[in-house]
PDB file of C-alpha atoms and ligand atoms in Angstrom:
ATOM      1  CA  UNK Y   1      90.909 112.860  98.813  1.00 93.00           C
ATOM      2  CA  UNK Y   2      93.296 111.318  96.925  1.00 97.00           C
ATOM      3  CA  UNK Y   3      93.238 107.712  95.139  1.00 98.00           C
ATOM      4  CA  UNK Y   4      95.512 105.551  94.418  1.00 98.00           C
ATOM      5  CA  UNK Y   5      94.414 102.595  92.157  1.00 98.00           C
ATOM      6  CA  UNK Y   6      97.071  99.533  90.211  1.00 98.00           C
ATOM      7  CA  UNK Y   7      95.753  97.926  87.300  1.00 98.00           C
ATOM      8  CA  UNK Y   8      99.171  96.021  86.602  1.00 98.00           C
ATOM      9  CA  UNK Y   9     102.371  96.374  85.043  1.00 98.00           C
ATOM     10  CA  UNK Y  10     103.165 100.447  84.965  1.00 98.00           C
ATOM     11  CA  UNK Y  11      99.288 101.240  84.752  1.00 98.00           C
ATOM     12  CA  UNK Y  12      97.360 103.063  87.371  1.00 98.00           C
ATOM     13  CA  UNK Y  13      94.866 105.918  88.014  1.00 98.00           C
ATOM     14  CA  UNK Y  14      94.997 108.999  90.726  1.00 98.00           C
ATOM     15  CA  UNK Y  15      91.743 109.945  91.632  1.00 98.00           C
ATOM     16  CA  UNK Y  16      90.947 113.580  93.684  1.00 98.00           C
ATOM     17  CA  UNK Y  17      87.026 113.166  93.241  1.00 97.00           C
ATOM     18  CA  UNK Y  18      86.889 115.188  90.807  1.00 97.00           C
ATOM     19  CA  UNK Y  19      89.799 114.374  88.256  1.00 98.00           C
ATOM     20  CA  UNK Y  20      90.951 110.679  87.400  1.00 98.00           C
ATOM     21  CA  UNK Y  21      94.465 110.575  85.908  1.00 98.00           C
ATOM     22  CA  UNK Y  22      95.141 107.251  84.142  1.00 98.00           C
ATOM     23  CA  UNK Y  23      98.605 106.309  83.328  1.00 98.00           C
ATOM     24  CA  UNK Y  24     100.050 104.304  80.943  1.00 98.00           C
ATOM     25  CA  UNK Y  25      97.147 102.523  79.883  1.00 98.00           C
ATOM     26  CA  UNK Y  26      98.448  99.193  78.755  1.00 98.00           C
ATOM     27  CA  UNK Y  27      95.896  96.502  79.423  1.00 98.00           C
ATOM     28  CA  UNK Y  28      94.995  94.658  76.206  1.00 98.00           C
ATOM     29  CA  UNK Y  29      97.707  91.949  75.745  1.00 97.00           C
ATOM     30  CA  UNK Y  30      98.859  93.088  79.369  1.00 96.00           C
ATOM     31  CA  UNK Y  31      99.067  89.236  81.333  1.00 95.00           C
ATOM     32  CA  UNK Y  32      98.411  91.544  84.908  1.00 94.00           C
ATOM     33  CA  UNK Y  33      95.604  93.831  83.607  1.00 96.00           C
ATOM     34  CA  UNK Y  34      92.866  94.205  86.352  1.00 92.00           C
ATOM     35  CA  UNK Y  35      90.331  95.791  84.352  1.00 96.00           C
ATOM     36  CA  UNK Y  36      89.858  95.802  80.594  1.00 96.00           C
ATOM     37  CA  UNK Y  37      90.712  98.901  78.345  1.00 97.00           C
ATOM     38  CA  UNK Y  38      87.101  99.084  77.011  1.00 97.00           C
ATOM     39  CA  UNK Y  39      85.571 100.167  80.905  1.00 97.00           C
ATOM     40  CA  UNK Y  40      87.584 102.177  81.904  1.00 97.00           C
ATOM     41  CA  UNK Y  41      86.852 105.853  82.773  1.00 97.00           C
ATOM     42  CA  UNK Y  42      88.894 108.577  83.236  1.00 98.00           C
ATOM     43  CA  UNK Y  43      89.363 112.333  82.509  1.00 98.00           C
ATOM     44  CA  UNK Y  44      93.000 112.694  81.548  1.00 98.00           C
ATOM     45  CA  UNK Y  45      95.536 110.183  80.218  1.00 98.00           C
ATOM     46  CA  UNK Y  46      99.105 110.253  80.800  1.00 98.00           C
ATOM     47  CA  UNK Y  47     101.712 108.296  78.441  1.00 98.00           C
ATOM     48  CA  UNK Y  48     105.435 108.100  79.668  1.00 98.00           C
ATOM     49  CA  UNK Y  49     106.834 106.748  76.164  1.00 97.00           C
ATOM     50  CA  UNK Y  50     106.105 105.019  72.942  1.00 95.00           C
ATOM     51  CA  UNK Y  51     106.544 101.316  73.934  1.00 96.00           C
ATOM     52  CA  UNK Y  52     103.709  99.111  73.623  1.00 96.00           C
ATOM     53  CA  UNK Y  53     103.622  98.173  77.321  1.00 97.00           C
ATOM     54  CA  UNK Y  54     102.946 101.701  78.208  1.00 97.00           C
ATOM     55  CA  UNK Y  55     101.341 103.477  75.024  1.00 96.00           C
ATOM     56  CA  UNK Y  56      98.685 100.547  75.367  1.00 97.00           C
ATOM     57  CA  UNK Y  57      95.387 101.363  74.683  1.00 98.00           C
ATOM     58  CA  UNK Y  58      95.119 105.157  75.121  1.00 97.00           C
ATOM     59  CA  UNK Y  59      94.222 106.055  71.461  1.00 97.00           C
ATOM     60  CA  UNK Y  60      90.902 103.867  72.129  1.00 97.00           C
ATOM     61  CA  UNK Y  61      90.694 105.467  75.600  1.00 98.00           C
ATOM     62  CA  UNK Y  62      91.051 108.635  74.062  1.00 97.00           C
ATOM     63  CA  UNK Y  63      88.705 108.219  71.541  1.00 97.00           C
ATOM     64  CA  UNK Y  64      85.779 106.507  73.571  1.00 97.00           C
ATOM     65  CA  UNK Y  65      86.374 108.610  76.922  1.00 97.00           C
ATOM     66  CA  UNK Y  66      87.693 112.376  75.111  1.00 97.00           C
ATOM     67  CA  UNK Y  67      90.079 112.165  78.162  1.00 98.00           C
ATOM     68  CA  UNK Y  68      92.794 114.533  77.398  1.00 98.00           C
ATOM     69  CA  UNK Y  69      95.962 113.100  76.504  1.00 98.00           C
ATOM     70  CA  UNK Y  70      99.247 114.513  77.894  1.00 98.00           C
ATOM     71  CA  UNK Y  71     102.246 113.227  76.554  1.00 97.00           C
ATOM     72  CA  UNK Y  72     105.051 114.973  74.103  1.00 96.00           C
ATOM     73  CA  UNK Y  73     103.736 116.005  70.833  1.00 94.00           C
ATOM     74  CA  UNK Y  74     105.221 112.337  69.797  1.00 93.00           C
ATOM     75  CA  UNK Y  75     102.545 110.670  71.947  1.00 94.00           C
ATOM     76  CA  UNK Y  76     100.144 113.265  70.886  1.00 94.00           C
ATOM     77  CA  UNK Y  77     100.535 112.102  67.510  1.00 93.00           C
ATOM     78  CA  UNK Y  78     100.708 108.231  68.155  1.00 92.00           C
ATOM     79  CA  UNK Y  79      96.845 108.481  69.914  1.00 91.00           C
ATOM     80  CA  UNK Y  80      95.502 110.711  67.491  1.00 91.00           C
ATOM     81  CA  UNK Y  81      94.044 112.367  70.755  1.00 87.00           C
ATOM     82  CA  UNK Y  82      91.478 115.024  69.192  1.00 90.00           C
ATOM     83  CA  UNK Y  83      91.992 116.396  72.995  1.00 96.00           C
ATOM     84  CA  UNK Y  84      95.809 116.648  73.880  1.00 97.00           C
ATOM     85  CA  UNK Y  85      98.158 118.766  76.136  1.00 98.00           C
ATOM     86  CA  UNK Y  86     101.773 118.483  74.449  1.00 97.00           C
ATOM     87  CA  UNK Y  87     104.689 119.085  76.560  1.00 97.00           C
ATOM     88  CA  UNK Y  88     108.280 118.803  77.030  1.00 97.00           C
ATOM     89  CA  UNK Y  89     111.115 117.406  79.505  1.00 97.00           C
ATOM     90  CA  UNK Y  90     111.391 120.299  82.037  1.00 98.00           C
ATOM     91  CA  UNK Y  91     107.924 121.611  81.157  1.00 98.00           C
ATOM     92  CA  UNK Y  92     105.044 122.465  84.105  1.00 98.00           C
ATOM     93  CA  UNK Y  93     101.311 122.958  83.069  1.00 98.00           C
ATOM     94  CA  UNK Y  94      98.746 123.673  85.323  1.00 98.00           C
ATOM     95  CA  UNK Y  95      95.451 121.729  84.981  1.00 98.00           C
ATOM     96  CA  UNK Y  96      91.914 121.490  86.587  1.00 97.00           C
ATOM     97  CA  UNK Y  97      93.584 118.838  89.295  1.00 98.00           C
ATOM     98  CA  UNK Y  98      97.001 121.057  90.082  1.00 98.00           C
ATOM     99  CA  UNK Y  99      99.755 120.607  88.000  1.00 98.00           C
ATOM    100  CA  UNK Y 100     102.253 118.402  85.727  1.00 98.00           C
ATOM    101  CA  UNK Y 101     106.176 118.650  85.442  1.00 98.00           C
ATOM    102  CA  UNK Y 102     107.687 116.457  83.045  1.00 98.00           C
ATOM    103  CA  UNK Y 103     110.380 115.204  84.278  1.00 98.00           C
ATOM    104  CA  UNK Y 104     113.706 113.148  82.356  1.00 98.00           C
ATOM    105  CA  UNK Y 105     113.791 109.559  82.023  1.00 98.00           C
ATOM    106  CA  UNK Y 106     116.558 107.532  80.810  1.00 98.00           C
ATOM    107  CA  UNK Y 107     115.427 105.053  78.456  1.00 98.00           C
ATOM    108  CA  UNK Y 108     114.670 104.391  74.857  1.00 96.00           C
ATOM    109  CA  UNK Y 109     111.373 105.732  73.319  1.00 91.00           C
ATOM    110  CA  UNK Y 110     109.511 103.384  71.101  1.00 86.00           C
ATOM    111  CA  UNK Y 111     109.530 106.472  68.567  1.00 81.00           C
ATOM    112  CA  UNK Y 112     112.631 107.805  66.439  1.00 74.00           C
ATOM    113  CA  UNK Y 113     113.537 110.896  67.683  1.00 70.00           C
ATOM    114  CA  UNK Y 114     111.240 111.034  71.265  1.00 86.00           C
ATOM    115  CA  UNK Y 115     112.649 110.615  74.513  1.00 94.00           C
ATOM    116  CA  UNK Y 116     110.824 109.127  77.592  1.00 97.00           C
ATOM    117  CA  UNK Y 117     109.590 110.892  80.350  1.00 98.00           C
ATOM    118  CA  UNK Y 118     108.889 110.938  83.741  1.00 98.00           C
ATOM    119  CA  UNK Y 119     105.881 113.117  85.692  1.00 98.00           C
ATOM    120  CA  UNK Y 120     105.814 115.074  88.945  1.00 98.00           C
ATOM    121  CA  UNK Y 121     102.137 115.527  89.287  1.00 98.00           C
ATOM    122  CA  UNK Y 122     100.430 117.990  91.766  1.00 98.00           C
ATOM    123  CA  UNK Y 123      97.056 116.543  92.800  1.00 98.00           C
ATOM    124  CA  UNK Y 124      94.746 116.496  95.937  1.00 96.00           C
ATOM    125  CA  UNK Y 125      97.794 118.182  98.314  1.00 95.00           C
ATOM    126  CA  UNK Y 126      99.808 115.587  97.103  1.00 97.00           C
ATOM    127  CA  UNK Y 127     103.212 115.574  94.893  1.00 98.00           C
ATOM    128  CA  UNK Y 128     103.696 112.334  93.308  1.00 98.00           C
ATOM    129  CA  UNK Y 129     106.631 111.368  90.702  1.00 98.00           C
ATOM    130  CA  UNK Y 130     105.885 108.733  88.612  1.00 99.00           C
ATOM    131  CA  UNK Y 131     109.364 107.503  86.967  1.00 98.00           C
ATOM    132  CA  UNK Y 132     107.788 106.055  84.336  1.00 98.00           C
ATOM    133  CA  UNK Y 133     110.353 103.539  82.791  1.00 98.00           C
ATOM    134  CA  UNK Y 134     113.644 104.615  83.523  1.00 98.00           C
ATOM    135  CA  UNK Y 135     117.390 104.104  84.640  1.00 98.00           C
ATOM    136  CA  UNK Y 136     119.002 105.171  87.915  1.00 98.00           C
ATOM    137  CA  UNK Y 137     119.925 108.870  87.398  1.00 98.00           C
ATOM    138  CA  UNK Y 138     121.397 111.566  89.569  1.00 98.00           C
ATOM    139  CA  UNK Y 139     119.129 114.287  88.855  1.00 97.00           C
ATOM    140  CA  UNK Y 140     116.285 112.739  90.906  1.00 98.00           C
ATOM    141  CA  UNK Y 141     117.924 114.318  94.011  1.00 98.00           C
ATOM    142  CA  UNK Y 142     116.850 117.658  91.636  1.00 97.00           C
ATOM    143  CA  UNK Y 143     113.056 116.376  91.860  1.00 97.00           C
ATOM    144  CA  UNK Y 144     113.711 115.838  95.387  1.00 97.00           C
ATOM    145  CA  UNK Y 145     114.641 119.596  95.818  1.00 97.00           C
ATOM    146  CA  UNK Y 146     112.068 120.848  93.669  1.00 95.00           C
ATOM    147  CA  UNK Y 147     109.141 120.182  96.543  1.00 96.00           C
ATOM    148  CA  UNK Y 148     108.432 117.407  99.079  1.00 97.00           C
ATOM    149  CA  UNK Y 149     107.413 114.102  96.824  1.00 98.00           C
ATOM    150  CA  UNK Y 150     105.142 112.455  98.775  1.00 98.00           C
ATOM    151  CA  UNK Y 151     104.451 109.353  96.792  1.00 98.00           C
ATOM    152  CA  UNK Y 152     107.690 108.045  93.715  1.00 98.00           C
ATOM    153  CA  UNK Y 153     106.005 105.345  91.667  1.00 98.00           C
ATOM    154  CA  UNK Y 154     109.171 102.964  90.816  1.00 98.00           C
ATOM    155  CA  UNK Y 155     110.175 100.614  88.485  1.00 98.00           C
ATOM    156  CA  UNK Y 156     111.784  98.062  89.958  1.00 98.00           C
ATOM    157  CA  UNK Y 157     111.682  94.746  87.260  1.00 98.00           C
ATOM    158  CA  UNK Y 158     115.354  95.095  86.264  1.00 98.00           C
ATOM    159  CA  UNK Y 159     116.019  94.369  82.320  1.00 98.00           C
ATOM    160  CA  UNK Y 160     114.249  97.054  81.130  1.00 98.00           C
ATOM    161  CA  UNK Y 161     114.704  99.206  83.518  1.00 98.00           C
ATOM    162  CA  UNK Y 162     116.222  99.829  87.396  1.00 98.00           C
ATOM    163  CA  UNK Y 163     116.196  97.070  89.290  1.00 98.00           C
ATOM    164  CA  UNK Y 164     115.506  96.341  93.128  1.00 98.00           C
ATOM    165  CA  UNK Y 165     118.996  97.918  93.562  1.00 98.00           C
ATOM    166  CA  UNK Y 166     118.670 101.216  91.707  1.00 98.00           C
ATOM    167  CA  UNK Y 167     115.029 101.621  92.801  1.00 98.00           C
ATOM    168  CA  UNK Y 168     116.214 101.435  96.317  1.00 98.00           C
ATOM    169  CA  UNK Y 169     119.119 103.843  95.736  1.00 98.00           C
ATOM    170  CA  UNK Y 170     116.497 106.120  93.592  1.00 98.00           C
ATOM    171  CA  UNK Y 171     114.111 106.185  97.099  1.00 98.00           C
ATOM    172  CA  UNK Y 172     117.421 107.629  98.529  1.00 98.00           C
ATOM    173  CA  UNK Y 173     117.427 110.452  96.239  1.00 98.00           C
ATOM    174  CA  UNK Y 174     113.748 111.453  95.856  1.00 98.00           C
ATOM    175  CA  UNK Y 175     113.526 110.825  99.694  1.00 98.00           C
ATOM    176  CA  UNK Y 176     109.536 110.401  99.371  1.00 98.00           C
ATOM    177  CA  UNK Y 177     107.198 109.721 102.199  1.00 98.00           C
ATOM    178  CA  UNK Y 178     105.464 106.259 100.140  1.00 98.00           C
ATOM    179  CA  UNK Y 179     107.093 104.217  96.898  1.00 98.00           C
ATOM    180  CA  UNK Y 180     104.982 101.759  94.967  1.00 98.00           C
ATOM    181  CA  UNK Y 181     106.642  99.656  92.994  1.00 98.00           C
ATOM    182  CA  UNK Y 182     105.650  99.239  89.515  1.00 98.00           C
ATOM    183  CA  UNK Y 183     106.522  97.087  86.160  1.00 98.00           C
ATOM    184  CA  UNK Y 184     108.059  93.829  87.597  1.00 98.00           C
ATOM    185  CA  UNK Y 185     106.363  90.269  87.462  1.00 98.00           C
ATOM    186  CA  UNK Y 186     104.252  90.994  84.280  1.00 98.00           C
ATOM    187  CA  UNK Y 187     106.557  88.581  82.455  1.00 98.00           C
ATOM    188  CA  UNK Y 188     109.852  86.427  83.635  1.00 98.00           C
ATOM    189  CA  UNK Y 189     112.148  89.072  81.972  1.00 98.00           C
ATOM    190  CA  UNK Y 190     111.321  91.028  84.742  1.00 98.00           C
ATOM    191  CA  UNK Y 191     110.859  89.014  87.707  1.00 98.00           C
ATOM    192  CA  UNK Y 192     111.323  90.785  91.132  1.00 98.00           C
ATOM    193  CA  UNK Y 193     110.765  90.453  94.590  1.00 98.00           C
ATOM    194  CA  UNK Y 194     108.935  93.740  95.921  1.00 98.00           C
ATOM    195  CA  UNK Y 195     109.335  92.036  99.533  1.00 98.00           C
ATOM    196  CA  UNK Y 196     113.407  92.560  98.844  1.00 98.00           C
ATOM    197  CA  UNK Y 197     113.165  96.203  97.513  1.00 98.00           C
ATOM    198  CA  UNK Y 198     110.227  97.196 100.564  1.00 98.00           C
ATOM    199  CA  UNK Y 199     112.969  95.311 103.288  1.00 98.00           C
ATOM    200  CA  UNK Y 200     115.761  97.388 101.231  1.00 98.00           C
ATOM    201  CA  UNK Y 201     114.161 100.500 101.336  1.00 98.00           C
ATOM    202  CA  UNK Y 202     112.742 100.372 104.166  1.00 98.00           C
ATOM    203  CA  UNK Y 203     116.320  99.863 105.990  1.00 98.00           C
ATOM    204  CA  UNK Y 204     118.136 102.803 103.701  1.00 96.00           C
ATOM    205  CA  UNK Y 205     115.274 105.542 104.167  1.00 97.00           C
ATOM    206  CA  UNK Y 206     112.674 106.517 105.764  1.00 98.00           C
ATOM    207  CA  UNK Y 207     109.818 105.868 103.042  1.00 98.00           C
ATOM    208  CA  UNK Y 208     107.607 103.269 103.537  1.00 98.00           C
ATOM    209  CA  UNK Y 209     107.009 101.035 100.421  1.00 98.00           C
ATOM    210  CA  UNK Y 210     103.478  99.435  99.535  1.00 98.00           C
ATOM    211  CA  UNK Y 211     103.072  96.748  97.782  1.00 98.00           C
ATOM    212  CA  UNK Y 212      99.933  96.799  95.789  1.00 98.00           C
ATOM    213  CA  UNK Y 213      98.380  93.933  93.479  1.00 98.00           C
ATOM    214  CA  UNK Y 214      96.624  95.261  90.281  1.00 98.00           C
ATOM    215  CA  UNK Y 215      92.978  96.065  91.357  1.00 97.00           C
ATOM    216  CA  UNK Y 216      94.096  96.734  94.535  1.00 98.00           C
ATOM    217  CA  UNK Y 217      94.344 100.725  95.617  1.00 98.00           C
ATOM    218  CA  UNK Y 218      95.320 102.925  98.087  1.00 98.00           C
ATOM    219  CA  UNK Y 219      94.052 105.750  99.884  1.00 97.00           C
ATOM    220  CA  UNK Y 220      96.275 108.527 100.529  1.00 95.00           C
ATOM    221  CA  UNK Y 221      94.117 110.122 103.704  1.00 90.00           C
ATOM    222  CA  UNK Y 222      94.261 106.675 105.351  1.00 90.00           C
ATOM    223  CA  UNK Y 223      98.014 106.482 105.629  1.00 88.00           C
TER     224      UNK Y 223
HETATM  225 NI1   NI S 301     109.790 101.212  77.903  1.00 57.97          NI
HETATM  226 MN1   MN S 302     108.082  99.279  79.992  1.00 57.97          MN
END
């Protein structure tokens, strides 16, 4: 089985039965959060980057949960996780679940001297890419090659990072089965219409784009 669930903004957990991956845990002082950061469980937490609206609260998830924290050694450092897996852009790890690639992003860090990052995670049968926050780039059609990606979790708020556009040209690239979109609507600054991206896509590929509300989730087997 497989699991997807949305808590709002960029957060969300995968879930095989026997591993739950939360990612980017932002949910105190997040105006979308569908659950609150002190009930969640989970057995591994992911971090992207060092901005607020993604490092959230995964030093107190850490801490309360002893989830293991995979980040860069950055993000290692900045949740004091006493259980961590540090890697790097271009990195694969096998875990318990399958495996991680960390994978580029293009965008700013939140930290001096880290760069943001993407993940290509291996879980349940299933390859999913989570973009993480992120600018179009040309390499995706690299992911694309490196195995079937049968789920790309997209930004698609605009400001920050792609926008309805670039997402839509991005689902081109990583030519993936399903897209979510993710961080848009959280605030005005990044207002979007996931209708106009899903009609977009929808037209330009053949993925088929679901659009979930946060505490709403998905089951893979059921597609
Ligand atoms: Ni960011
Ligand atoms: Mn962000």
């Amino acid at each position: 089985m497989l699991l997807f669930t949305y808590y709002g903004h960029s957060a969300f957990a995968l879930n095989d039965g026997h591993s739950k991956l939360l990612f980017d845990p932002f949910f105190t002082g997040n105006p979308s959060a569908a659950t609150a950061a002190e009930v969640i469980t989970c057995n591994y937490i992911l971090v992207s980057h060092g901005h607020a609206d993604h490092l959230g609260d995964a030093a107190e998830i850490a801490a309360r949960t002893g989830a293991t924290v995979i980040g860069t050694p950055e993000i290692l450092e900045a949740c004091h996780a006493a259980h961590g897996h540090g890697m790097n852009i271009g990195g694969r790890a096998k875990f318990a679940f399958g495996s991680v690639y960390m994978a580029p992003a293009l965008h700013s860090s939140g930290t001096p001297g880290l760069l943001a990052c993407g993940f290509l995670v291996e879980i349940g049968g299933k390859n999913i890419y989570y973009a993480g926050d992120t600018a179009l780039f040309s390499d995706m059609k690299l992911l694309a090659e490196r195995c079937r990606i049968d789920c790309a979790v997209l930004p698609i708020g605009d400001n920050y990072t792609m926008g309805i556009e670039d997402a839509a040209k991005a689902a081109e690239l990583l030519q993936p089965e399903h897209i979510i979109p993710v961080h848009y609507n959280t605030w005005p600054v990044i207002e979007a219409d996931p209708e106009k991206f899903k009609t977009i896509t929808e037209e330009n590929t053949s993925a088929r784009v679901h659009i979930l509300q946060p505490g709403e989730a998905l089951d893979f087997d059921a597609l």
